Coordinates of C-alpha atoms (C1' of nucleotides) in Angstrom, one line a residue:
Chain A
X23 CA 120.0 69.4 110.6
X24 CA 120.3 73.1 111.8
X25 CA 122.5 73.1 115.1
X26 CA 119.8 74.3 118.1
X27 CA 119.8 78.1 119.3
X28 CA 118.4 79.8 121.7
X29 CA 116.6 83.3 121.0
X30 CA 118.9 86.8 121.6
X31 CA 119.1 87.5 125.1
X32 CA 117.4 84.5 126.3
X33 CA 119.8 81.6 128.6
X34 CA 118.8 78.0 129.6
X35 CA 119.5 77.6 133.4
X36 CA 121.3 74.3 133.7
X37 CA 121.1 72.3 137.3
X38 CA 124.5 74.6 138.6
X39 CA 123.1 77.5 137.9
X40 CA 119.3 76.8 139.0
X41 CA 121.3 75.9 142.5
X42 CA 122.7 79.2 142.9
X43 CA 120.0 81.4 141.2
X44 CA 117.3 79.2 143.8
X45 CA 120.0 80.2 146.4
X46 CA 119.2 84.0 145.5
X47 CA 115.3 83.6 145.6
X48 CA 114.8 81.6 148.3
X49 CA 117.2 84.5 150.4
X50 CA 114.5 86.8 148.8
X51 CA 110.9 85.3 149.4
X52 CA 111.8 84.7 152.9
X53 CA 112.2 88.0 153.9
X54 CA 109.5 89.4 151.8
X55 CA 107.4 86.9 153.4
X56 CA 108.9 87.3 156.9
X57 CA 107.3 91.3 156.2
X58 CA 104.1 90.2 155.3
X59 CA 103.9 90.6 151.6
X60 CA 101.8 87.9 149.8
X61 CA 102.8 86.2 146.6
X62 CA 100.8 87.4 143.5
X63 CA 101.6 85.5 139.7
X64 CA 99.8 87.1 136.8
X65 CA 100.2 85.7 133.1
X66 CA 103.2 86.1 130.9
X67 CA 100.9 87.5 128.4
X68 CA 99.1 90.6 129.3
X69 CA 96.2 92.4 126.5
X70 CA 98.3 95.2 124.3
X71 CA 95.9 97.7 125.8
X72 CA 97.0 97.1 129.5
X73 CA 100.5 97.2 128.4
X74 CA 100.7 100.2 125.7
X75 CA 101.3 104.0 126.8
X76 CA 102.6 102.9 130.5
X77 CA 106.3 103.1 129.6
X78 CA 106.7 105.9 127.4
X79 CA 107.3 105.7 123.9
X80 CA 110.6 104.1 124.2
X81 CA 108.9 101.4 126.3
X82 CA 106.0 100.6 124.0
X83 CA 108.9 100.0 121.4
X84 CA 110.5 97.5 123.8
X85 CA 107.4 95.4 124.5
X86 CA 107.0 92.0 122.7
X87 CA 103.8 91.8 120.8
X88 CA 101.9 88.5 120.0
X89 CA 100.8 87.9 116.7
X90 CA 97.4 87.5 116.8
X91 CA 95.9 83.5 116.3
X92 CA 94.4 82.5 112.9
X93 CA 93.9 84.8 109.7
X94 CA 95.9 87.0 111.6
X95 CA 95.1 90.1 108.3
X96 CA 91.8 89.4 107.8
X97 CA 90.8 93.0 109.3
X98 CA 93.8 94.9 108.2
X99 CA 92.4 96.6 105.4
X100 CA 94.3 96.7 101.5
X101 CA 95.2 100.1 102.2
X102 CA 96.8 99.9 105.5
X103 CA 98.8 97.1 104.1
X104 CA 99.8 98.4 100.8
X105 CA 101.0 101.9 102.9
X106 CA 103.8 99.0 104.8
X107 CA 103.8 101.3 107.9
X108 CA 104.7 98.5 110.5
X109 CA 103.5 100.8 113.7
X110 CA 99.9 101.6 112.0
X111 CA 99.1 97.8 111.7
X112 CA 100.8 96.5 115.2
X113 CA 97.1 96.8 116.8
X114 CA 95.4 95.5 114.2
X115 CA 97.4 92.4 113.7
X116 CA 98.2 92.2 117.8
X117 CA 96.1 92.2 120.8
X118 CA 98.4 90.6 123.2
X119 CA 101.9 91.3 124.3
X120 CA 104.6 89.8 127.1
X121 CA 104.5 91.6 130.1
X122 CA 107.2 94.4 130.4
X123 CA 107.4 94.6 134.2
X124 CA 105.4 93.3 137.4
X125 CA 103.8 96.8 138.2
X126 CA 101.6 97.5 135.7
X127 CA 100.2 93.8 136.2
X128 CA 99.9 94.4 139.8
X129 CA 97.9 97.7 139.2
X130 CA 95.5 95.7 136.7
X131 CA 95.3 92.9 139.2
X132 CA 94.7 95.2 141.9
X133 CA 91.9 97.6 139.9
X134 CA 90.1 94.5 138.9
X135 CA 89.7 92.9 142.9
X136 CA 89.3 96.0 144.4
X137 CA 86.8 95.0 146.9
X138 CA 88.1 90.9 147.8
X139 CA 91.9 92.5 148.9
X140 CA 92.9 94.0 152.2
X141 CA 93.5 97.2 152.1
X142 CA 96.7 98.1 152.1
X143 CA 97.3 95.5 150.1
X144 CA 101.2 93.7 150.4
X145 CA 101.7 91.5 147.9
X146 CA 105.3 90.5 146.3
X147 CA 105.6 89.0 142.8
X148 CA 108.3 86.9 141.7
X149 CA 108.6 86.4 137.4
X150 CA 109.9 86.6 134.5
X151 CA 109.4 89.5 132.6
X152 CA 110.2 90.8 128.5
X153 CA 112.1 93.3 126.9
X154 CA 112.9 93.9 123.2
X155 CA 116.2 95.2 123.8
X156 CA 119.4 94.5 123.0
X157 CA 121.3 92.4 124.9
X158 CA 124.6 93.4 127.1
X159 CA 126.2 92.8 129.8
X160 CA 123.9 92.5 133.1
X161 CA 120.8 93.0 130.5
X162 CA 118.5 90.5 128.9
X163 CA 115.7 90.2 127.2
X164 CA 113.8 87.3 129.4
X165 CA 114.9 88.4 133.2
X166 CA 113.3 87.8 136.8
X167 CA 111.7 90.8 139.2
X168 CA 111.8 90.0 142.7
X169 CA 109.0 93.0 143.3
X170 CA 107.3 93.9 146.9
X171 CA 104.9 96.3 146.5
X172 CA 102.4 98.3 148.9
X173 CA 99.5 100.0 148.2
X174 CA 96.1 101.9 149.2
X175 CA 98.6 103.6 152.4
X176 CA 101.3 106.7 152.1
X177 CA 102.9 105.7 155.0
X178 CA 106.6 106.0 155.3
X179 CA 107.0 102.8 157.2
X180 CA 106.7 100.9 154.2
X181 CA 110.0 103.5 152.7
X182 CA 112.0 102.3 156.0
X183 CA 110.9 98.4 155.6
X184 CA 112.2 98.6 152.1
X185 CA 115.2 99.8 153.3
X186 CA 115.4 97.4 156.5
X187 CA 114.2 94.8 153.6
X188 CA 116.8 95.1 151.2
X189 CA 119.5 94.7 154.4
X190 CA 118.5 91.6 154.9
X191 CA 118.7 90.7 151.7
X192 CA 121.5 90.9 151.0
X193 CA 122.9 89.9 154.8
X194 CA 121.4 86.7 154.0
X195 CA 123.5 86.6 150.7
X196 CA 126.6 88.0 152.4
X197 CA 127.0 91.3 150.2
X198 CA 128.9 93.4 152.6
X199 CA 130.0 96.5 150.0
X200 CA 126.5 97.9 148.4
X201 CA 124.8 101.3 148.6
X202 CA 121.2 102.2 149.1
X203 CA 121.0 105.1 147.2
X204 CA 117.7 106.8 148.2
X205 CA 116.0 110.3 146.9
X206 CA 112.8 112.1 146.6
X207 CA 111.1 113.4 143.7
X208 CA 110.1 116.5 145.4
X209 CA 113.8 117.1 145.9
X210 CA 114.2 116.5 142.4
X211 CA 111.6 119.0 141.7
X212 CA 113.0 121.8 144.4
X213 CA 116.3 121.2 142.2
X214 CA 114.6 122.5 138.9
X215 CA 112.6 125.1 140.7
X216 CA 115.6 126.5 142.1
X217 CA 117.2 126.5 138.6
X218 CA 114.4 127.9 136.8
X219 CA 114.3 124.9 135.5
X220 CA 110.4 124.3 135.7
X221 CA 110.2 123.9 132.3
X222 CA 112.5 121.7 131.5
X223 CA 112.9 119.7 134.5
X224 CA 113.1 116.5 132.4
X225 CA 116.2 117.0 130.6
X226 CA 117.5 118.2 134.0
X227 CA 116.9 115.0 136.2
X228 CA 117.5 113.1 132.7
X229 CA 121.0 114.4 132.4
X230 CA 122.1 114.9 136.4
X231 CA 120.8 111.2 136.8
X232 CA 123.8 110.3 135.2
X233 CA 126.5 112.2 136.8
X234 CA 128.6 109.6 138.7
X235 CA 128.7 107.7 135.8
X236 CA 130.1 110.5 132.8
X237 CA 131.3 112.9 135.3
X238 CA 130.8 116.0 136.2
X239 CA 132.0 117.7 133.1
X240 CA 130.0 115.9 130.3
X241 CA 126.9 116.1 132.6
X242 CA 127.3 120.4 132.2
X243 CA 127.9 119.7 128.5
X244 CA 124.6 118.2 127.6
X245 CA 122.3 120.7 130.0
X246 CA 124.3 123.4 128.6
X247 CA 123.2 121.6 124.9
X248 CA 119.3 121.4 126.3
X249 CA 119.1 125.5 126.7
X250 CA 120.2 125.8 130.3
X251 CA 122.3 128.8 131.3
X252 CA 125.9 128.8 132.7
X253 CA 124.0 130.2 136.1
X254 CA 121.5 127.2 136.5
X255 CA 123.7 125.1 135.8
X256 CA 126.0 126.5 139.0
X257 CA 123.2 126.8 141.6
X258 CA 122.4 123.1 140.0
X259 CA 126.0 121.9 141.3
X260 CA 126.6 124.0 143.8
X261 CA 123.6 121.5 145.5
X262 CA 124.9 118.5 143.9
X263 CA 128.5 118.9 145.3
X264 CA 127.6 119.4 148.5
X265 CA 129.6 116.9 150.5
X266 CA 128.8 115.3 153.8
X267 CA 126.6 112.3 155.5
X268 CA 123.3 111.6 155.2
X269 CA 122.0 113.6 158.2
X270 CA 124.2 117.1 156.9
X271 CA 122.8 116.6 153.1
X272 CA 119.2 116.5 155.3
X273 CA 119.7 120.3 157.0
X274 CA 122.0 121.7 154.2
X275 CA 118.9 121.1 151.6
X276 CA 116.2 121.8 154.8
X277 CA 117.8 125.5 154.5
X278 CA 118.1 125.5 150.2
X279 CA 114.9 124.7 149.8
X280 CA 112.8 127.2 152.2
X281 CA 111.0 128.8 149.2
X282 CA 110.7 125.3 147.7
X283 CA 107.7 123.5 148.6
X284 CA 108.0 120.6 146.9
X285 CA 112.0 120.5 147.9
X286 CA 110.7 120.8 151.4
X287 CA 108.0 118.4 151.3
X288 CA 111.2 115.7 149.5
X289 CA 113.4 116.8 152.6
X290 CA 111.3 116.2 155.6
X291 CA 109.8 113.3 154.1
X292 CA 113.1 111.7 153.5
X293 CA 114.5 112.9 157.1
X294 CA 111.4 111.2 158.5
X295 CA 112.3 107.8 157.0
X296 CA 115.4 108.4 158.2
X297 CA 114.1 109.0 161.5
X298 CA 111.7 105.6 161.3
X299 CA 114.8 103.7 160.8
X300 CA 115.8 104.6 164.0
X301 CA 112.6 103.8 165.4
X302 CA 112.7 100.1 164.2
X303 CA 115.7 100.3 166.3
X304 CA 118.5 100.5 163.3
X305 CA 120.3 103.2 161.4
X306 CA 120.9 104.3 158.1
X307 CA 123.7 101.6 157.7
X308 CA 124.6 101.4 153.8
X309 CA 122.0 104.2 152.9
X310 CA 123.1 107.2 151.3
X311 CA 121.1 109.9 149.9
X312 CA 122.0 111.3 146.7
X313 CA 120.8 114.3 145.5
X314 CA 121.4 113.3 141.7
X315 CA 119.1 109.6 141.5
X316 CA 116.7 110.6 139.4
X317 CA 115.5 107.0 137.5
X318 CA 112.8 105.9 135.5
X319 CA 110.8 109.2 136.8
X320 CA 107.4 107.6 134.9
X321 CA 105.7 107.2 137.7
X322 CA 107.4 108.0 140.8
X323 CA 106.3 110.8 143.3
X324 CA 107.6 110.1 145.8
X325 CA 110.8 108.1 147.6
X326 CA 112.9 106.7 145.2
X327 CA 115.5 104.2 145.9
X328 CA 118.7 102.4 143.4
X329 CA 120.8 99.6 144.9
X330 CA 124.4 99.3 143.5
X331 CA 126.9 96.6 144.8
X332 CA 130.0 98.1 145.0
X333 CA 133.1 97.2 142.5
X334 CA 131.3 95.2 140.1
X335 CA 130.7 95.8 136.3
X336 CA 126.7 95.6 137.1
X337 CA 124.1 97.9 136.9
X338 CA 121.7 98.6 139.4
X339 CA 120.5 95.4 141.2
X340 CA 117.3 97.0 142.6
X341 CA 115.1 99.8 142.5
X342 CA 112.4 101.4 143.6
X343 CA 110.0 104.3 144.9
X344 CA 106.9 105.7 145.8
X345 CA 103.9 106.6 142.9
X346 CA 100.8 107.7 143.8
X347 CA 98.5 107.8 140.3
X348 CA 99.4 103.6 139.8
X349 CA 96.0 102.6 138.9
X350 CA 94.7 106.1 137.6
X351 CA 95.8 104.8 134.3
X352 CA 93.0 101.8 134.6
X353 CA 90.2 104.1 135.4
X354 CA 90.5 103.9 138.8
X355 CA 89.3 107.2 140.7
X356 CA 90.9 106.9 143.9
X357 CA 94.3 107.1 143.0
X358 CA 95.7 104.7 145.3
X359 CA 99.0 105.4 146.3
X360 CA 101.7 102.6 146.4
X361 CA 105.6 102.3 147.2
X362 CA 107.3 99.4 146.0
X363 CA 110.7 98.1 144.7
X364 CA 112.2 95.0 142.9
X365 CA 115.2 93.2 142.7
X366 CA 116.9 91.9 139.8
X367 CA 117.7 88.4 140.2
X368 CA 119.9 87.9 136.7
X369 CA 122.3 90.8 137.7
X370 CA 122.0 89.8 141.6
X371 CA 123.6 86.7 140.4
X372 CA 126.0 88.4 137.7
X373 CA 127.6 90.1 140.6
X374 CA 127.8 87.1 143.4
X375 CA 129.5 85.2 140.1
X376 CA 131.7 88.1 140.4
X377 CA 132.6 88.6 143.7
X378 CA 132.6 84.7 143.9
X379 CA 129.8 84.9 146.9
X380 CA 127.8 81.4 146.2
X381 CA 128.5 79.5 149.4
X382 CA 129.4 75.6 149.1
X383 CA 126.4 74.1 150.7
X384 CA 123.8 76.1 148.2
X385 CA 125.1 73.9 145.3
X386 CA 124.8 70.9 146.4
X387 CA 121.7 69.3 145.9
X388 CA 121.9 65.6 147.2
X389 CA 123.8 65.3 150.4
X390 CA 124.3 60.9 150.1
X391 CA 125.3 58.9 147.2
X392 CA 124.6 55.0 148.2
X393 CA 127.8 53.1 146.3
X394 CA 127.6 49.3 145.6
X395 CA 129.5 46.1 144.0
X396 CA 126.6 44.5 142.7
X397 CA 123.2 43.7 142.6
X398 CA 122.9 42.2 145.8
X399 CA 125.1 45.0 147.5
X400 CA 122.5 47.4 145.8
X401 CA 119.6 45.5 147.2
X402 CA 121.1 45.9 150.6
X403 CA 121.1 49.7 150.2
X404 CA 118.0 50.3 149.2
X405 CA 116.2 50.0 152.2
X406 CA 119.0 52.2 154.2
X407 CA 118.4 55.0 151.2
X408 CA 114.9 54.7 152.2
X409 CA 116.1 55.3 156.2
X410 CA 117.9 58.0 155.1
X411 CA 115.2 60.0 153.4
X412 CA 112.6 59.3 156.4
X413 CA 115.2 61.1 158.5
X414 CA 114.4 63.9 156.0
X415 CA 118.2 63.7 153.9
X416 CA 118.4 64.2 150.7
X417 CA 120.1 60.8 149.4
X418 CA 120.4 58.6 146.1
X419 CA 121.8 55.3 145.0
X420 CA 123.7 54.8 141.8
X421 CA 121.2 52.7 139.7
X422 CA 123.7 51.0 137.5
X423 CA 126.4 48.0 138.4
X424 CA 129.2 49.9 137.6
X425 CA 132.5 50.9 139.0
X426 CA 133.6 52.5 142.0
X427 CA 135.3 54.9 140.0
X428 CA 132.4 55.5 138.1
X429 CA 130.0 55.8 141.2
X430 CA 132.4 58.6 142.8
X431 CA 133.5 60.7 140.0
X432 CA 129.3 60.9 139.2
X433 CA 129.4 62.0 143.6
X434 CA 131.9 64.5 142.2
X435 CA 130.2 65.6 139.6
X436 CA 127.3 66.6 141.2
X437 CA 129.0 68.1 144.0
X438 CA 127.5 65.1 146.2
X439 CA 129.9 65.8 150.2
X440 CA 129.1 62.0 151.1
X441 CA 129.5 58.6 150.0
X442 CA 128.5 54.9 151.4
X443 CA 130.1 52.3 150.4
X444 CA 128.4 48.9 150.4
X445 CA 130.3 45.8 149.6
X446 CA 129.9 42.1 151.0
X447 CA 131.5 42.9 154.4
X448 CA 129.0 45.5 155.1
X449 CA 126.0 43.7 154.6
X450 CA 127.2 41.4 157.1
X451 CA 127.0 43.5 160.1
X452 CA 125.3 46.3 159.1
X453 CA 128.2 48.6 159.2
X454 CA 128.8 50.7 156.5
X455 CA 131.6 52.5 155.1
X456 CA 131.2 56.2 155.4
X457 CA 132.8 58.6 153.2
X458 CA 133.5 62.3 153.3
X459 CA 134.0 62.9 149.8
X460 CA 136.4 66.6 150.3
X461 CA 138.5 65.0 152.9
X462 CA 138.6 61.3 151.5
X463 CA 137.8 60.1 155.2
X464 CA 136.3 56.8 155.7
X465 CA 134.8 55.3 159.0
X466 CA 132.6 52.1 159.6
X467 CA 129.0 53.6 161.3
X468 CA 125.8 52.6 161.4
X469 CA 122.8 54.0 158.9
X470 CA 121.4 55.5 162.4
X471 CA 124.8 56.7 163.6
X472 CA 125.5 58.3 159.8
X473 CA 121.7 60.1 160.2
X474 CA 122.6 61.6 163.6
X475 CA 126.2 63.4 162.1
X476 CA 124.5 64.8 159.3
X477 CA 121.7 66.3 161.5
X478 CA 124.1 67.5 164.2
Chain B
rG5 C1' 117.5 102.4 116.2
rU6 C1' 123.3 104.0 116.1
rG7 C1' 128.6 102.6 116.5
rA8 C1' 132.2 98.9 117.3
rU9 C1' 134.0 93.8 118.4
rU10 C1' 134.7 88.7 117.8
rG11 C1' 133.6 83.9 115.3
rU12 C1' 139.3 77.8 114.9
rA13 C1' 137.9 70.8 119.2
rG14 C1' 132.8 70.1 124.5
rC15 C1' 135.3 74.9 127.0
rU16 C1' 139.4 78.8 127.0
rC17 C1' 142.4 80.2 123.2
rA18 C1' 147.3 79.9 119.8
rG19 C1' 148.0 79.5 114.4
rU20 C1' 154.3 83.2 111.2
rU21 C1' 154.4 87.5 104.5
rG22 C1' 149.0 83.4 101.7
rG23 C1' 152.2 77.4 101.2
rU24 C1' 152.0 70.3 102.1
rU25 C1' 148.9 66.4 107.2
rA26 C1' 145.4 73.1 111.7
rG27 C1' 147.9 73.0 117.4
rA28 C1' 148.0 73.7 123.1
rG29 C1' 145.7 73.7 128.0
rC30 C1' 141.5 72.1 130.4
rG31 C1' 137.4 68.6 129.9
rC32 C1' 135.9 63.7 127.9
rC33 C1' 136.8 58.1 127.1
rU34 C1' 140.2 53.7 128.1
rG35 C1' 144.0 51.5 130.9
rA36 C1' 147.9 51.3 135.0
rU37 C1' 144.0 49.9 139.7
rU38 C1' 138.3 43.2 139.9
rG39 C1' 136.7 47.3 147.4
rU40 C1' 137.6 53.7 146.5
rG41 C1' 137.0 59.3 143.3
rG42 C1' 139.2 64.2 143.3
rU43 C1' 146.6 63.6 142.6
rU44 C1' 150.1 60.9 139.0
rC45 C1' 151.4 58.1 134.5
rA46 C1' 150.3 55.9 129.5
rG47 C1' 147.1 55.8 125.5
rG48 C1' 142.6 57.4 122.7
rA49 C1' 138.4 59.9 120.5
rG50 C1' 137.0 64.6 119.0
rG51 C1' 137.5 70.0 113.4
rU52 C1' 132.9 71.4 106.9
rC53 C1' 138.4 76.9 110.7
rG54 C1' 130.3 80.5 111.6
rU55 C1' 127.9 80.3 106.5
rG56 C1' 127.8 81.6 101.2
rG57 C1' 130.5 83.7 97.4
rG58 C1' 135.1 86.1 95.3
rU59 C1' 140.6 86.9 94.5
rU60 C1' 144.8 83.2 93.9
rC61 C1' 148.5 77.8 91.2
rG62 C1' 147.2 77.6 96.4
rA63 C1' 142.9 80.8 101.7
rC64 C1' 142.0 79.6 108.8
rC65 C1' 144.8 84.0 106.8
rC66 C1' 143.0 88.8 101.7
rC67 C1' 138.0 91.0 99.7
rC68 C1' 132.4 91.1 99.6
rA69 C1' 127.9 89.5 101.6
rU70 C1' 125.3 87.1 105.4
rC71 C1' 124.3 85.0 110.2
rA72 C1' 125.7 84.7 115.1
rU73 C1' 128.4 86.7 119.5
rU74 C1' 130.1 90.3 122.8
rC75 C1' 130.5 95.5 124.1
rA76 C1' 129.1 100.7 124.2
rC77 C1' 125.3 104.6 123.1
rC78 C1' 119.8 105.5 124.0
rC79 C1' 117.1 103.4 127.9
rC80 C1' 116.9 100.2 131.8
rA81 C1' 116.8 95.4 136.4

RNA sequence: GUGAUUGUAGCUCAGUUGGUUAGAGCGCCUGAUUGUGGUUCAGGAGGUCGUGGGUUCGACCCCCAUCAUUCACCCCA
């Protein structure tokens, strides 16, 4: 008998862990909801077609393909199969895949219900998704996206409730040190113009994008490798290094960026988010715009935001921005436009582990555990378990005759704050022995009495 | 796809130049304690040293292969 394994990349979540990760999406889908976004599932397995071409070349490397059901080579023909390319015979011998991300579902969902959904159309998404990668730290090849996502309206109030979104997030979770790194693609684009860069802006944003994480130095290295000349590569950094707050980066790029109309399109729409924030009576607590986020870049246009908590080994815990051509790759003519951004819930938790931010109370699951002597002590409990759930507490009774030391160190075990303790006396006159399993305080109350402490 | 790393008890890890019966801490089980756990004390169970081959009188240790793990690059949540 081979011992049992799970796939690469792939975890179990075990009753301790589905207490802390629920602790993390409940925190989530309550302020998603609380904005008005509407929960959307879609299946695991999406057709090949809706999936291929949407994540660049790398992407449609990393997708999971399903072998097709059946004779699975009846159409491949003997040539194909005697040339052994692999690539050539994917589509013949696949038609299915695992979905990649929640996006490119939501823009299939959304292209085929055009006409039943509101327009815009809010709707948040909360699954697992599938990447053929290889495993590391903070990445995995089954993870969850906690994605909101608005579409069919280009207004920046939905760039300023992301913001105001992920805040509350993460209040709710007690991260204090994070940043909301936010950027636009137009500044991006004002960057390369003002390089000369037009060409090649690619490589640029490619290679700047990771600047606080090689440094300064090795960033100048590679554009210098790409083609670009010693004076782009100044007017590039002399941007970059510009120092100062959010509002300063705002008019220092306002005056770069005058023959830039892209640039100054990415300026005034970021200074008007900024401005928004204000107007749903905040600030731009934790934000920080940074010239040098560049991300994904497939299909952003607009906005584009990266979360990082703050001295932890883990990635980026959310992401987002603003595309406009989301559904133009399904036929669709109008090109709606769409903002949106997901949080990862596997690296959300990777960090709280961390930092050690799990609260107490989110891992405990039963708040009672009904103790007894024997059967008729057990009998006697039953019906006070059943008073206990009616007053809506989650309580259980140790189904075996067994020892008290057995019954508490299972209490400890599962993290269970409170005990009663039923024994002959009890039953008697209905007082029973209440136990506060941290403190190892007893006192004599009444089922009734027991309900109104916990509720208080 | 590229480059490294590690694999010894349920978990975290020791293990001397290659030498007899492979250890510790934690966890687990039993008892001290037939109405009280988390502390203490005493005892106990638990190992094909990842797997396969090779070198050797002798391998946890050296060599080769293989599988798995973790990490970095690319890319990404």
């Amino acid at each position: 008998m081979e011992k049992p394994t799970l796939p690469k990349g792939t975890r179990d979540f075990g009753p301790a862990v589905m207490a802390k990760r629920q602790f993390i999406l409940d925190a989530i889908r309550k302020v998603f909801q609380k904005f008005g976004f509407q929960p959307l599932e879609t299946p695991a397995m999406e057709n090949l077609s809706t999936l291929t071409g949407k994540y660049g070349e790398e992407g449609d490397q990393l997708l999971f393909k399903i072998l097709n059901s059946g004779d699975f080579l009846k159409d491949v023909s003997a040539a194909k199969l005697e040339a052994r390319n692999s690539k050539q015979i994917t589509t013949d011998i696949s038609e299915k895949g695992l979905r990649y991300d929640l996006t490119v579902p939501f823009a299939r969902y959304v292209v085929m219900n055009k006409h039943d959904i509101p327009t815009p159309f809010k709707r948040y998404q909360i699954q697992p998704v599938w990447r053929a990668d290889r495993p590391q730290k903070g990445r995995y090849r089954e993870f969850y996206q906690c994605d909101a996502d608005v579409v069919g309206t280009d207004s920046l109030t939905c760039e300023a409730e992301i913001i105001l979104m992920i805040r509350e997030v993460f209040q709710t979770l007690r991260i204090d040190d994070y940043t909301i790194k936010i950027n636009h693609r137009g500044v991006l684009t004002g960057l390369a113009e003002l390089a000369g860069a037009k060409e090649n802006q690619t490589a640029l944003f490619v290679a700047i994008d990771k600047l606080d994480k090689i440094g300064e130095e090795k960033v100048k290295e590679e554009l210098l490798s790409k083609g670009f000349t010693e004076k782009s590569i100044k007017t590039v950094f002399d941007i970059l290094n510009f120092q100062g707050t959010t509002s300063q980066k705002v008019v220092f790029l306002n005056d770069q960026f005058t023959k830039s109309e892209s640039g100054d399109r990415g300026v005034s729409q970021l200074s008007a988010v900024l401005r928004l924030l204000r107007d749903y009576n905040s600030d731009d607590k934790h934000v920080e715009f940074d010239i040098a986020l560049a991300r994904g870049l497939s299909y952003y246009t607009g906005c584009i935001f990266e979360v990082k908590i703050n001295n932890v080994s883990i990635g980026s815990v959310s992401g987002g921005g603003r595309y406009d051509n989301l559904t133009a790759a399904f036929g669709d003519k109008e090109n709606l436009s769409g903002v949106g951004f997901s949080f990862g819930v596997d690296r959300l938790y990777d960090a709280m582990e961390e930092l050690n931010l799990f609260p107490k109370e989110a891992q405990a699951s039963t708040k009672i555990l009904i103790c007894h002597f024997d059967e008729e002590t057990q009998r006697f409990g039953l019906k006070e378990l059943s008073a206990l759930r009616a007053a809506g507490i989650a309580a259980e009774v140790y189904p075996d005759q067994a020892k008290m030391k057995k019954q508490l160190d299972y209490a400890n075990k599962k993290m269970i704050p409170y005990a009663i303790v039923i024994g002959s006396e009890e039953t008697k006159n209905g007082f029973l022995t209440f136990k506060n399993m941290e403190t190892g305080d007893q006192e004599k109350l009444t089922v009734q009495q027991i309900i109104q402490k916990l509720k208080a």
